[in-house]
C-alpha atoms as one frame of an Amber mdcrd trajectory, in Angstrom:
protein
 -18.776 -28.671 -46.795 -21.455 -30.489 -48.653 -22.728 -27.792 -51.493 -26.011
 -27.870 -50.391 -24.717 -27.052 -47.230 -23.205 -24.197 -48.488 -25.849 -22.836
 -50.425 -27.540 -22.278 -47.108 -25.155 -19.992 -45.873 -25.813 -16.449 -45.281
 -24.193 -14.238 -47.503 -22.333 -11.595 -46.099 -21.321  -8.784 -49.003 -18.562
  -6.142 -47.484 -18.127  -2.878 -49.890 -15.624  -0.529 -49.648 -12.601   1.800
 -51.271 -10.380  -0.344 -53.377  -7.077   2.348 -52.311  -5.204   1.582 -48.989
  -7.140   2.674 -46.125  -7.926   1.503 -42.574 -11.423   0.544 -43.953 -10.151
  -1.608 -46.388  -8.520  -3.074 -43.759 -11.144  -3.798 -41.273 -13.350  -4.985
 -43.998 -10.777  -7.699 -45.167 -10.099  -8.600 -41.576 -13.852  -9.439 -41.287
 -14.017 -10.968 -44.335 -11.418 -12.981 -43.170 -12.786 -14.054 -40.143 -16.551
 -15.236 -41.471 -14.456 -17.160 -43.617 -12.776 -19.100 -41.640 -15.752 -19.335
 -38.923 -17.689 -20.857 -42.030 -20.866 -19.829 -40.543 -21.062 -17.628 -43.679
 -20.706 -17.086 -47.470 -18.588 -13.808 -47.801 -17.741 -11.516 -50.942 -15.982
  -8.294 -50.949 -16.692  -5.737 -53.449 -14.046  -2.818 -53.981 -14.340   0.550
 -55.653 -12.079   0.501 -58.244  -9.270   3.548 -57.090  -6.493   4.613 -59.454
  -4.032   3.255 -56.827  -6.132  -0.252 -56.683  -3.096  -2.386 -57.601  -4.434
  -5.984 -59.907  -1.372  -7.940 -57.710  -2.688  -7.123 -54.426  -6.070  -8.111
 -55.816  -5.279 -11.318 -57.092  -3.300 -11.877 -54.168  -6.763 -11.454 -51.746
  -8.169 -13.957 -54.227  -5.651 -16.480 -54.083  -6.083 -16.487 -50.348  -9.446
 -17.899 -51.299 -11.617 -14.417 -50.515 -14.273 -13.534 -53.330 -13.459  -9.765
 -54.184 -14.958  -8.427 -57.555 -14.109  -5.040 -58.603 -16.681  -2.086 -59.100
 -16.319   1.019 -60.868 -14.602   3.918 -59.499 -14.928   6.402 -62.260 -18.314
   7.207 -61.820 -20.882   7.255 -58.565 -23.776   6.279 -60.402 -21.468   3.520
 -62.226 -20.966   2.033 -58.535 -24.064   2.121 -57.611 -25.083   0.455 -61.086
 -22.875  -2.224 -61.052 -22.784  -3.368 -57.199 -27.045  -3.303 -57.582 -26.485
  -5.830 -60.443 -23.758  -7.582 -58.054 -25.898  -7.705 -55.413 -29.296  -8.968
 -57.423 -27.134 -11.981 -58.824 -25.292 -12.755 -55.310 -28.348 -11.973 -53.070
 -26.842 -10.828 -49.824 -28.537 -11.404 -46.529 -26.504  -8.948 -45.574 -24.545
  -5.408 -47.468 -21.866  -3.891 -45.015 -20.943  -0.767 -46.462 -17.190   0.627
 -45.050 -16.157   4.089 -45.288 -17.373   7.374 -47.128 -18.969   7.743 -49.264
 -18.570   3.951 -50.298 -21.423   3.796 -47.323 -23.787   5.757 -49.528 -23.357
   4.491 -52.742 -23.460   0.597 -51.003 -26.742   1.443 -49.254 -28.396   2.889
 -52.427 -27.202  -0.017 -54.449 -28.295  -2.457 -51.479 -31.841  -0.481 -51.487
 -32.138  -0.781 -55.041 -31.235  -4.394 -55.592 -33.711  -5.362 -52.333 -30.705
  -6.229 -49.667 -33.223  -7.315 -46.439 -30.164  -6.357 -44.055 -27.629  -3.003
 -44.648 -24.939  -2.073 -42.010 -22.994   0.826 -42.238 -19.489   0.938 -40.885
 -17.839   4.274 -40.049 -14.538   4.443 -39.734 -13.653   8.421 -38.934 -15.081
  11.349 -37.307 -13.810  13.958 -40.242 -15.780  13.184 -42.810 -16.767  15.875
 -44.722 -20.299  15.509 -45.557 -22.030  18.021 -47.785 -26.008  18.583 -46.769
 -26.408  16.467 -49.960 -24.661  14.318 -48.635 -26.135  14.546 -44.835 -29.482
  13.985 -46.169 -28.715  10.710 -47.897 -26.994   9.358 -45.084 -30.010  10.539
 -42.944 -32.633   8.961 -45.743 -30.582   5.540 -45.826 -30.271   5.291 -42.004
 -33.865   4.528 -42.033 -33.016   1.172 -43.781 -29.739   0.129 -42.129 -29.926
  -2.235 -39.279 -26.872  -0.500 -37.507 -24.635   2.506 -37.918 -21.479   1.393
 -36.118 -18.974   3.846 -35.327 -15.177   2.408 -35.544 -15.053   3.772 -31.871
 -16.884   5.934 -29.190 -15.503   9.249 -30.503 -16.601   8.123 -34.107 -20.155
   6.965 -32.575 -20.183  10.128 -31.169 -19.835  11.971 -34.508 -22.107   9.569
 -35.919 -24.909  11.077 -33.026 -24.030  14.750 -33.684 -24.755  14.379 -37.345
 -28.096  13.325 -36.700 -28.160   9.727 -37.096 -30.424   8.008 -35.049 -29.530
   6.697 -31.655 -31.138   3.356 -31.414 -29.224   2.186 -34.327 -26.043   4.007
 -33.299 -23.132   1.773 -31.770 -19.494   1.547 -31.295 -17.610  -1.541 -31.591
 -13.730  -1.008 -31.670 -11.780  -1.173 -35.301 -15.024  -1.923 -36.290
C-alpha cells in the first residue's frame, strides 16, 4: 500500500492490561484482524504489569503489530503517557479493554481530544468503588459504545447505571 494510501487510514488505538488476561486477548485478536483487513491503521498500547514479559512483547511486534508500552506504576502516569501517545498518533478511534484500563484510556482519550472512545467490558465482577462508578458514569457520556463481552456482562453493564442506548453485547467482544 502506497504511503499516502496509508496515511488515510483510520487509526484504531486498543488499550489494555499488559498481564495475561482474556482482555488482552480479545484486544490482540482485534488488533489482529484490522490488520490484516487493512481497512485500518492499528496500535496497541499495554499497561505495563510486573508480569508483562519484554519476549512476549517483542514477539507481538515481530508479528508486525504496533504495541508501545505505558506505565503501570502509577494511574495518573497512564493516563499521562497514553494522552501524549494518543496526541502524537491521533486515533480516530481509543478502545479501552478491561478495568480499570477502561477509565484511565477514556480520560487519556478525553484529554488528548480522541473524536471516537469505545469501551470494552470483559466481566460482570468488577469491583467498582463509587469513585470509581462515577467516572465510568461521567466518561460514558463520551464513549460511542459500552460493549459488554456478552449478554450477562451487558447486563451488568445496565445495572450499574450505564446508559442503555449505548449499551451492547457482542460475544468475546
Amino acid at each position: 500500500m502506497s504511503p499516502d494510501a496509508q496515511a488515510q487510514r483510520p487509526r484504531v488505538l486498543h488499550v489494555v492490561t499488559g498481564g495475561f488476561s482474556g482482555a488482552k486477548q480479545v484486544a490482540l485478536d482485534l488488533a489482529r484482524a484490522g490488520r490484516a483487513q487493512g481497512r485500518f491503521e492499528v496500535g496497541i498500547a499495554l499497561r505495563r504489569k510486573r508480569q508483562t514479559a519484554p519476549s512476549r512483547i517483542q514477539a507481538l511486534r515481530d508479528e508486525g503489530l504496533d504495541v508501545q508500552l505505558l506505565p503501570g506504576w502509577s494511574h495518573l502516569a497512564t493516563i499521562a503517557s497514553l494522552a501524549s501517545l494518543c496526541r502524537r498518533w491521533q486515533p480516530e478511534l481509543l478502545v479501552a479493554h478491561g478495568f480499570p484500563e477502561h477509565l484511565l484510556a477514556r480520560w487519556a482519550g478525553v484529554w488528548a481530544g480522541v473524536p471516537h472512545m469505545i469501551h470494552v467490558e470483559h466481566n460482570t465482577r468488577e469491583r467498582y468503588t463509587r469513585w470509581r462508578l462515577f467516572q465510568a458514569r461521567r466518561l460514558a457520556r463520551r464513549t460511542d459504545a459500552l460493549v459488554g463481552c456478552s449478554e450477562g456482562v451487558r447486563q451488568s453493564l445496565l445495572r450499574l447505571g450505564m446508559p442503555a442506548e449505548r449499551c451492547i453485547a457482542i460475544s468475546n467482544g
